[in-house]
Short mmCIF file of C-alpha atoms in Angstrom, two decimals:
data_model
loop_
_atom_site.label_atom_id
_atom_site.label_comp_id
_atom_site.label_asym_id
_atom_site.label_seq_id
_atom_site.Cartn_x
_atom_site.Cartn_y
_atom_site.Cartn_z
CA UNK A 21 -0.04 0.16 -0.07
CA UNK A 22 1.26 3.45 -1.00
CA UNK A 23 -0.02 6.71 0.06
CA UNK A 24 -0.34 7.67 -3.70
CA UNK A 25 -2.86 5.00 -4.42
CA UNK A 26 -4.99 5.77 -1.26
CA UNK A 27 -8.64 6.69 -2.17
CA UNK A 28 -11.89 7.66 -0.27
CA UNK A 29 -14.69 4.83 -0.59
CA UNK A 30 -17.63 6.10 -2.43
CA UNK A 31 -20.23 8.19 -0.40
CA UNK A 32 -18.05 8.05 2.83
CA UNK A 33 -17.11 11.98 2.43
CA UNK A 34 -20.77 13.12 1.90
CA UNK A 35 -20.48 15.03 -0.90
CA UNK A 36 -24.02 15.43 -2.47
CA UNK A 37 -24.75 15.67 -6.51
CA UNK A 38 -25.30 19.20 -7.32
CA UNK A 39 -28.94 19.71 -8.25
CA UNK A 40 -29.15 22.63 -10.17
CA UNK A 41 -31.77 25.61 -9.83
CA UNK A 42 -33.12 24.33 -6.49
CA UNK A 43 -32.56 27.53 -4.29
CA UNK A 44 -29.65 28.76 -2.69
CA UNK A 45 -28.35 25.60 -0.90
CA UNK A 46 -28.25 23.90 -4.45
CA UNK A 47 -24.85 25.50 -4.86
CA UNK A 48 -25.62 28.20 -7.73
CA UNK A 49 -28.48 30.76 -7.71
CA UNK A 50 -28.59 30.83 -11.42
CA UNK A 51 -28.63 27.06 -12.00
CA UNK A 52 -24.97 26.59 -13.44
CA UNK A 53 -26.20 28.71 -16.48
CA UNK A 54 -24.16 32.35 -16.10
CA UNK A 55 -25.80 35.44 -15.76
CA UNK A 56 -28.79 36.13 -18.20
CA UNK A 57 -28.85 35.68 -22.18
CA UNK A 58 -30.48 33.18 -24.25
CA UNK A 59 -28.56 29.95 -22.56
CA UNK A 60 -30.59 30.74 -19.40
CA UNK A 61 -33.90 30.00 -21.02
CA UNK A 62 -35.71 26.61 -20.73
CA UNK A 63 -35.78 26.10 -24.56
CA UNK A 64 -32.09 26.96 -25.91
CA UNK A 65 -32.57 26.34 -29.77
CA UNK A 66 -29.24 27.46 -31.09
CA UNK A 67 -27.94 25.70 -34.07
CA UNK A 68 -24.73 24.07 -34.45
CA UNK A 69 -22.16 26.65 -35.88
CA UNK A 70 -24.30 29.56 -34.66
CA UNK A 71 -22.19 32.44 -33.32
CA UNK A 72 -24.92 34.86 -31.93
CA UNK A 73 -25.30 36.46 -35.34
CA UNK A 74 -21.66 36.88 -36.20
CA UNK A 75 -20.93 35.21 -39.72
CA UNK A 76 -20.21 31.50 -38.47
CA UNK A 77 -16.69 30.19 -39.19
CA UNK A 78 -18.07 27.86 -41.99
CA UNK A 79 -19.09 31.03 -44.00
CA UNK A 80 -15.78 32.88 -43.05
CA UNK A 81 -13.64 29.88 -44.77
CA UNK A 82 -13.46 29.77 -48.14
CA UNK A 83 -14.56 26.54 -50.23
CA UNK A 84 -11.64 24.51 -51.36
CA UNK A 85 -11.36 21.67 -53.72
CA UNK A 86 -13.40 20.33 -56.65
CA UNK A 87 -16.49 18.24 -56.85
CA UNK A 88 -17.35 16.16 -60.12
CA UNK A 89 -20.98 15.76 -59.47
CA UNK A 90 -21.82 18.06 -62.25
CA UNK A 91 -19.88 15.96 -64.61
CA UNK A 92 -20.74 12.66 -63.37
CA UNK A 93 -21.82 10.13 -65.99
CA UNK A 94 -25.17 8.51 -64.66
CA UNK A 95 -26.63 5.20 -66.22
CA UNK A 96 -29.38 2.54 -65.77
CA UNK A 97 -27.43 -0.31 -64.79
CA UNK A 98 -28.60 -3.62 -65.69
CA UNK A 99 -26.86 -6.87 -64.85
CA UNK A 100 -26.91 -10.10 -67.24
CA UNK A 101 -28.57 -11.85 -64.35
CA UNK A 102 -31.37 -9.46 -64.68
CA UNK A 103 -31.77 -10.12 -68.37
CA UNK A 104 -31.62 -14.15 -67.88
CA UNK A 105 -34.85 -13.63 -65.47
CA UNK A 106 -36.70 -11.82 -68.01
CA UNK A 107 -36.65 -14.23 -70.68
CA UNK A 108 -36.75 -12.30 -74.01
CA UNK A 109 -34.26 -12.52 -76.43
CA UNK A 110 -34.49 -8.81 -77.78
CA UNK A 111 -33.52 -6.72 -74.75
CA UNK A 112 -34.34 -2.63 -75.60
CA UNK A 113 -35.58 0.21 -73.63
CA UNK A 114 -39.24 -0.32 -74.23
CA UNK A 115 -38.81 -4.00 -72.90
CA UNK A 116 -37.05 -3.10 -69.93
CA UNK A 117 -39.38 -0.38 -68.94
CA UNK A 118 -42.37 -2.76 -69.27
CA UNK A 119 -40.49 -5.41 -67.11
CA UNK A 120 -40.00 -2.05 -64.61
CA UNK A 121 -36.17 -2.99 -64.28
CA UNK A 122 -35.34 0.57 -65.41
CA UNK A 123 -35.57 2.92 -62.57
CA UNK A 124 -34.91 6.28 -64.26
CA UNK A 125 -36.31 6.16 -68.15
CA UNK A 126 -34.26 9.35 -68.88
CA UNK A 127 -30.95 7.89 -68.20
CA UNK A 128 -28.97 5.65 -70.53
CA UNK A 129 -28.60 1.91 -70.34
CA UNK A 130 -25.64 0.41 -69.36
CA UNK A 131 -25.00 -3.55 -69.24
CA UNK A 132 -22.61 -5.19 -66.96
CA UNK A 133 -21.44 -8.88 -65.17
CA UNK A 134 -19.68 -11.07 -67.29
CA UNK A 135 -19.67 -13.66 -64.87
CA UNK A 136 -22.70 -15.62 -66.13
CA UNK A 137 -23.11 -18.11 -68.80
CA UNK A 138 -26.08 -17.05 -71.32
CA UNK A 139 -28.56 -19.86 -72.42
CA UNK A 140 -29.91 -17.86 -75.30
CA UNK A 141 -28.71 -15.60 -78.18
CA UNK A 142 -29.76 -11.97 -77.26
CA UNK A 143 -30.12 -9.17 -79.04
CA UNK A 144 -29.16 -5.95 -77.32
CA UNK A 145 -30.36 -2.56 -78.20
CA UNK A 146 -28.41 -0.27 -75.49
CA UNK A 147 -26.18 2.99 -74.95
CA UNK A 148 -23.27 1.26 -73.59
CA UNK A 149 -22.02 -2.36 -72.80
CA UNK A 150 -18.57 -3.37 -70.47
CA UNK A 151 -16.10 -5.48 -72.40
CA UNK A 152 -16.67 -8.42 -70.42
CA UNK A 153 -20.39 -8.41 -71.17
CA UNK A 154 -19.64 -7.94 -74.89
CA UNK A 155 -17.24 -10.98 -75.10
CA UNK A 156 -19.76 -13.10 -73.08
CA UNK A 157 -22.97 -12.19 -75.24
CA UNK A 158 -20.59 -12.67 -78.53
CA UNK A 159 -19.60 -16.07 -77.15
CA UNK A 160 -23.14 -17.25 -76.72
CA UNK A 161 -23.84 -16.10 -80.23
CA UNK A 162 -25.77 -13.04 -79.35
CA UNK A 163 -25.39 -9.65 -81.07
CA UNK A 164 -25.14 -5.81 -79.38
CA UNK A 165 -26.41 -2.78 -81.37
CA UNK A 166 -25.10 0.23 -79.63
CA UNK A 167 -27.52 3.12 -80.05
CA UNK A 168 -26.24 6.79 -79.93
CA UNK A 169 -27.22 8.54 -76.75
CA UNK A 170 -29.82 11.06 -77.60
CA UNK A 171 -29.18 12.57 -74.32
CA UNK A 172 -28.63 16.46 -73.95
CA UNK A 173 -25.04 17.05 -72.79
CA UNK A 174 -24.62 18.33 -69.30
CA UNK A 175 -23.43 22.25 -69.34
CA UNK A 176 -21.21 23.62 -66.77
CA UNK A 177 -23.15 26.36 -64.66
CA UNK A 178 -19.56 28.08 -64.38
CA UNK A 179 -19.46 29.09 -67.94
#
């Protein structure tokens, strides 16, 4: 036993926990909230980053970096496994819309997933196909017709 390891047993010294805002004997006549101001009220709703009306730090500091979100290419991504379950030998936008495989009608269609062995000779009318899928379809005797994308090009707002 050493003097620096001695500790009081919990509760032996008679110290009570502070109960804020219950009279003068509770330890603070202001309930540990300071003097006056918005923070003393019962409903303090100050959003994160609010600095009392001063322009907050997140607006004073300049934005840095580059965001590629505007220039991203979006596709309706469809797998060969989904096409196998569909059962049609012809695969185009109309058939995929009727089967409700396409989520966003305005986006071009991209076929992915080359790990499956095709049972039929499919004919695809789509905008984009991965190299692995192209090899898989041609190996099964299918045909791919790449149709031109009639979507308008995205234009940067900064120009």
